[in-house]
Amino acid sequence: MKKVIILGGIGNGSVIAAAIQDANRRGHQEYEFAGYLNDRYNKNELIEGMPVLGKIKDAKRFANDGYYLVNTIYRIDGQQERIDLFESLNVPDSKLATFVHPFAYVAPRVNLGAGCVVMPNASISPGCSFGKCCLIMTGASVGHNTTIGDHCHFAAQSCISSFVHVNNGVHVGLNATIREKIILGTNS
């Protein structure tokens, strides 16, 4: 199994860690959750029972040591600052874990960028394309032929219709619905 470290912690980070562990219990063994990189906790402190392995700035070192990374350092306000922080780490795309929970539906001919996460009961229809480091949370639905930029977050139960263009850094909140043929601007 590939060892994966989550950049972040309580919130999206701990929810995704639990989903990786759940997938393991169900026989899906691609990734094994190793711990967190987090700037608010000290090394060896625990988040939801799992260790903090270092600070966010340590990401490239861990990637060079063979770990795979998932970026969960999202914030509704100040998203560009978080994207800039992640990009400054210079983690190669080849070291970003793309995780799809076994209870998610991802249609054939969907392109998931490096570091994307698709959580249980999420649904992604044919012809969709995602940039890197997108989080598609539990129960989110993305309609066919939709194009998604980098670092987008689709909260639980959000619904994106078809032929939507979502630019970089977009957050679609809990239970939000986006109708067809809409363009969502950068960091909106």
mmCIF file of C-alpha atoms in Angstrom:
data_model
loop_
_atom_site.group_PDB
_atom_site.id
_atom_site.type_symbol
_atom_site.label_atom_id
_atom_site.label_comp_id
_atom_site.label_asym_id
_atom_site.label_seq_id
_atom_site.Cartn_x
_atom_site.Cartn_y
_atom_site.Cartn_z
ATOM 1 C CA MET A 1 0.000 0.000 0.000
ATOM 2 C CA LYS A 2 1.078 3.553 -0.660
ATOM 3 C CA LYS A 3 1.419 5.599 2.521
ATOM 4 C CA VAL A 4 -0.565 8.828 2.397
ATOM 5 C CA ILE A 5 -0.223 11.968 4.504
ATOM 6 C CA ILE A 6 -2.934 14.597 4.738
ATOM 7 C CA LEU A 7 -2.015 18.275 4.712
ATOM 8 C CA GLY A 8 -4.529 19.688 7.177
ATOM 9 C CA GLY A 9 -6.369 18.216 10.110
ATOM 10 C CA ILE A 10 -9.733 18.446 11.812
ATOM 11 C CA GLY A 11 -12.464 19.027 9.248
ATOM 12 C CA ASN A 12 -11.904 17.845 5.690
ATOM 13 C CA GLY A 13 -8.600 16.258 6.667
ATOM 14 C CA SER A 14 -9.957 14.024 9.409
ATOM 15 C CA VAL A 15 -13.050 13.150 7.359
ATOM 16 C CA ILE A 16 -10.896 12.056 4.408
ATOM 17 C CA ALA A 17 -8.540 10.135 6.717
ATOM 18 C CA ALA A 18 -11.540 8.219 8.073
ATOM 19 C CA ALA A 19 -12.715 7.478 4.513
ATOM 20 C CA ILE A 20 -9.300 6.063 3.561
ATOM 21 C CA GLN A 21 -9.354 3.869 6.667
ATOM 22 C CA ASP A 22 -12.920 2.777 5.857
ATOM 23 C CA ALA A 23 -11.871 1.835 2.318
ATOM 24 C CA ASN A 24 -9.052 -0.279 3.805
ATOM 25 C CA ARG A 25 -11.531 -2.139 6.034
ATOM 26 C CA ARG A 26 -13.599 -2.856 2.918
ATOM 27 C CA GLY A 27 -10.643 -4.446 1.137
ATOM 28 C CA HIS A 28 -9.408 -1.491 -0.906
ATOM 29 C CA GLN A 29 -5.712 -1.345 -0.215
ATOM 30 C CA GLU A 30 -4.266 1.304 -2.548
ATOM 31 C CA TYR A 31 -3.521 3.823 0.225
ATOM 32 C CA GLU A 32 -2.719 3.572 3.910
ATOM 33 C CA PHE A 33 -3.227 6.710 6.007
ATOM 34 C CA ALA A 34 0.004 7.546 7.880
ATOM 35 C CA GLY A 35 -0.769 10.886 9.570
ATOM 36 C CA TYR A 36 -1.009 14.636 9.129
ATOM 37 C CA LEU A 37 1.146 17.631 8.358
ATOM 38 C CA ASN A 38 -0.334 20.513 10.331
ATOM 39 C CA ASP A 39 0.927 23.917 11.471
ATOM 40 C CA ARG A 40 -1.396 24.187 14.483
ATOM 41 C CA TYR A 41 -0.304 20.977 16.193
ATOM 42 C CA ASN A 42 3.109 19.808 17.321
ATOM 43 C CA LYS A 43 4.820 16.719 15.967
ATOM 44 C CA ASN A 44 3.468 13.516 17.583
ATOM 45 C CA GLU A 45 0.270 15.181 18.828
ATOM 46 C CA LEU A 46 -2.833 13.288 17.745
ATOM 47 C CA ILE A 47 -5.715 14.393 15.553
ATOM 48 C CA GLU A 48 -8.631 11.960 15.758
ATOM 49 C CA GLY A 49 -6.200 9.346 17.077
ATOM 50 C CA MET A 50 -3.626 9.718 14.290
ATOM 51 C CA PRO A 51 -0.231 11.422 14.574
ATOM 52 C CA VAL A 52 0.931 14.768 13.336
ATOM 53 C CA LEU A 53 4.160 13.960 11.492
ATOM 54 C CA GLY A 54 5.388 17.514 10.981
ATOM 55 C CA LYS A 55 4.543 20.935 9.583
ATOM 56 C CA ILE A 56 3.058 21.794 6.189
ATOM 57 C CA LYS A 57 6.481 23.004 5.000
ATOM 58 C CA ASP A 58 7.749 19.406 5.381
ATOM 59 C CA ALA A 59 5.527 18.167 2.541
ATOM 60 C CA LYS A 60 8.188 17.934 -0.156
ATOM 61 C CA ARG A 61 10.572 16.083 2.170
ATOM 62 C CA PHE A 62 7.888 13.483 2.894
ATOM 63 C CA ALA A 63 7.100 13.232 -0.824
ATOM 64 C CA ASN A 64 10.795 12.643 -1.520
ATOM 65 C CA ASP A 65 10.738 9.916 1.156
ATOM 66 C CA GLY A 66 8.056 8.011 -0.755
ATOM 67 C CA TYR A 67 4.837 9.294 0.815
ATOM 68 C CA TYR A 68 1.820 10.484 -1.157
ATOM 69 C CA LEU A 69 -0.037 13.631 -0.142
ATOM 70 C CA VAL A 70 -3.625 14.879 -0.040
ATOM 71 C CA ASN A 71 -4.153 18.637 0.295
ATOM 72 C CA THR A 72 -7.089 19.580 2.543
ATOM 73 C CA ILE A 73 -5.993 23.084 3.567
ATOM 74 C CA TYR A 74 -9.135 24.782 2.271
ATOM 75 C CA ARG A 75 -10.798 27.884 3.602
ATOM 76 C CA ILE A 76 -13.929 29.538 2.260
ATOM 77 C CA ASP A 77 -12.466 33.016 2.726
ATOM 78 C CA GLY A 78 -8.792 33.366 1.885
ATOM 79 C CA GLN A 79 -8.734 30.430 -0.520
ATOM 80 C CA GLN A 80 -6.121 32.020 -2.802
ATOM 81 C CA GLU A 81 -3.759 32.313 0.171
ATOM 82 C CA ARG A 82 -4.172 28.561 0.796
ATOM 83 C CA ILE A 83 -3.618 27.724 -2.870
ATOM 84 C CA ASP A 84 -0.465 29.861 -2.915
ATOM 85 C CA LEU A 85 0.782 28.068 0.220
ATOM 86 C CA PHE A 86 0.231 24.660 -1.345
ATOM 87 C CA GLU A 87 1.824 25.648 -4.664
ATOM 88 C CA SER A 88 4.878 27.030 -2.819
ATOM 89 C CA LEU A 89 5.556 23.518 -1.487
ATOM 90 C CA ASN A 90 6.499 22.335 -5.004
ATOM 91 C CA VAL A 91 5.128 18.838 -4.463
ATOM 92 C CA PRO A 92 5.223 16.959 -7.779
ATOM 93 C CA ASP A 93 1.819 15.902 -9.116
ATOM 94 C CA SER A 94 3.112 12.325 -9.168
ATOM 95 C CA LYS A 95 3.203 12.427 -5.340
ATOM 96 C CA LEU A 96 -0.411 13.587 -4.943
ATOM 97 C CA ALA A 97 -2.785 10.782 -3.946
ATOM 98 C CA THR A 98 -5.971 10.555 -5.995
ATOM 99 C CA PHE A 99 -8.426 8.695 -3.779
ATOM 100 C CA VAL A 100 -11.871 7.440 -4.790
ATOM 101 C CA HIS A 101 -13.867 5.785 -2.015
ATOM 102 C CA PRO A 102 -15.350 2.432 -3.122
ATOM 103 C CA PHE A 103 -18.888 3.733 -2.467
ATOM 104 C CA ALA A 104 -18.448 6.662 -4.883
ATOM 105 C CA TYR A 105 -19.601 6.554 -8.495
ATOM 106 C CA VAL A 106 -17.175 7.870 -11.092
ATOM 107 C CA ALA A 107 -18.355 7.284 -14.657
ATOM 108 C CA PRO A 108 -16.088 6.070 -17.424
ATOM 109 C CA ARG A 109 -14.360 8.880 -19.315
ATOM 110 C CA VAL A 110 -14.007 11.091 -16.253
ATOM 111 C CA ASN A 111 -10.615 12.742 -15.843
ATOM 112 C CA LEU A 112 -9.620 13.228 -12.195
ATOM 113 C CA GLY A 113 -6.543 15.403 -11.738
ATOM 114 C CA ALA A 114 -3.716 14.541 -9.368
ATOM 115 C CA GLY A 115 -4.671 14.760 -5.714
ATOM 116 C CA CYS A 116 -8.449 14.670 -6.179
ATOM 117 C CA VAL A 117 -10.597 12.981 -3.531
ATOM 118 C CA VAL A 118 -14.051 11.524 -4.198
ATOM 119 C CA MET A 119 -15.920 10.616 -1.023
ATOM 120 C CA PRO A 120 -18.651 8.013 -0.359
ATOM 121 C CA ASN A 121 -21.953 8.435 -2.189
ATOM 122 C CA ALA A 122 -20.554 11.153 -4.448
ATOM 123 C CA SER A 123 -21.470 10.864 -8.117
ATOM 124 C CA ILE A 124 -19.520 12.136 -11.118
ATOM 125 C CA SER A 125 -21.166 11.773 -14.533
ATOM 126 C CA PRO A 126 -19.470 11.034 -17.888
ATOM 127 C CA GLY A 127 -17.406 13.637 -19.682
ATOM 128 C CA CYS A 128 -16.281 15.532 -16.573
ATOM 129 C CA SER A 129 -12.753 16.800 -16.128
ATOM 130 C CA PHE A 130 -11.166 17.928 -12.847
ATOM 131 C CA GLY A 131 -7.955 19.833 -12.229
ATOM 132 C CA LYS A 132 -5.708 18.878 -9.347
ATOM 133 C CA CYS A 133 -6.468 18.823 -5.617
ATOM 134 C CA CYS A 134 -10.265 18.919 -5.829
ATOM 135 C CA LEU A 135 -12.379 17.565 -2.980
ATOM 136 C CA ILE A 136 -15.734 16.051 -3.879
ATOM 137 C CA MET A 137 -17.276 15.413 -0.490
ATOM 138 C CA THR A 138 -19.928 12.923 0.641
ATOM 139 C CA GLY A 139 -23.044 12.905 -1.499
ATOM 140 C CA ALA A 140 -21.884 15.626 -3.896
ATOM 141 C CA SER A 141 -23.054 15.240 -7.483
ATOM 142 C CA VAL A 142 -21.365 16.584 -10.623
ATOM 143 C CA GLY A 143 -23.362 16.497 -13.862
ATOM 144 C CA HIS A 144 -22.080 15.363 -17.241
ATOM 145 C CA ASN A 145 -19.650 17.345 -19.386
ATOM 146 C CA THR A 146 -18.631 19.672 -16.587
ATOM 147 C CA THR A 147 -15.129 21.145 -16.425
ATOM 148 C CA ILE A 148 -13.562 21.818 -13.022
ATOM 149 C CA GLY A 149 -10.360 23.776 -12.343
ATOM 150 C CA ASP A 150 -7.723 23.170 -9.656
ATOM 151 C CA HIS A 151 -8.288 23.332 -5.876
ATOM 152 C CA CYS A 152 -12.090 23.233 -5.950
ATOM 153 C CA HIS A 153 -14.209 22.054 -3.035
ATOM 154 C CA PHE A 154 -17.666 20.542 -3.410
ATOM 155 C CA ALA A 155 -19.204 20.279 0.050
ATOM 156 C CA ALA A 156 -21.487 17.455 1.147
ATOM 157 C CA GLN A 157 -24.694 17.116 -0.874
ATOM 158 C CA SER A 158 -23.792 19.904 -3.308
ATOM 159 C CA CYS A 159 -25.145 19.434 -6.818
ATOM 160 C CA ILE A 160 -23.576 20.739 -10.020
ATOM 161 C CA SER A 161 -25.634 20.374 -13.192
ATOM 162 C CA SER A 162 -24.253 19.595 -16.648
ATOM 163 C CA PHE A 163 -22.095 21.715 -18.963
ATOM 164 C CA VAL A 164 -20.888 23.858 -16.056
ATOM 165 C CA HIS A 165 -17.445 25.467 -16.100
ATOM 166 C CA VAL A 166 -15.896 25.828 -12.643
ATOM 167 C CA ASN A 167 -12.710 27.913 -12.459
ATOM 168 C CA ASN A 168 -9.856 27.407 -9.963
ATOM 169 C CA GLY A 169 -10.386 27.695 -6.214
ATOM 170 C CA VAL A 170 -14.189 27.515 -6.214
ATOM 171 C CA HIS A 171 -16.106 26.440 -3.106
ATOM 172 C CA VAL A 172 -19.614 25.051 -3.577
ATOM 173 C CA GLY A 173 -21.245 24.913 -0.142
ATOM 174 C CA LEU A 174 -23.415 22.375 1.649
ATOM 175 C CA ASN A 175 -26.555 21.455 -0.313
ATOM 176 C CA ALA A 176 -25.897 24.165 -2.922
ATOM 177 C CA THR A 177 -27.284 23.586 -6.398
ATOM 178 C CA ILE A 178 -25.694 25.027 -9.536
ATOM 179 C CA ARG A 179 -27.845 24.943 -12.653
ATOM 180 C CA GLU A 180 -26.626 23.942 -16.116
ATOM 181 C CA LYS A 181 -24.389 25.998 -18.423
ATOM 182 C CA ILE A 182 -23.101 28.331 -15.695
ATOM 183 C CA ILE A 183 -19.543 29.629 -15.291
ATOM 184 C CA LEU A 184 -18.269 29.915 -11.709
ATOM 185 C CA GLY A 185 -15.469 32.479 -11.399
ATOM 186 C CA THR A 186 -12.060 31.932 -9.842
ATOM 187 C CA ASN A 187 -12.135 31.658 -6.033
ATOM 188 C CA SER A 188 -15.904 32.127 -5.905
#
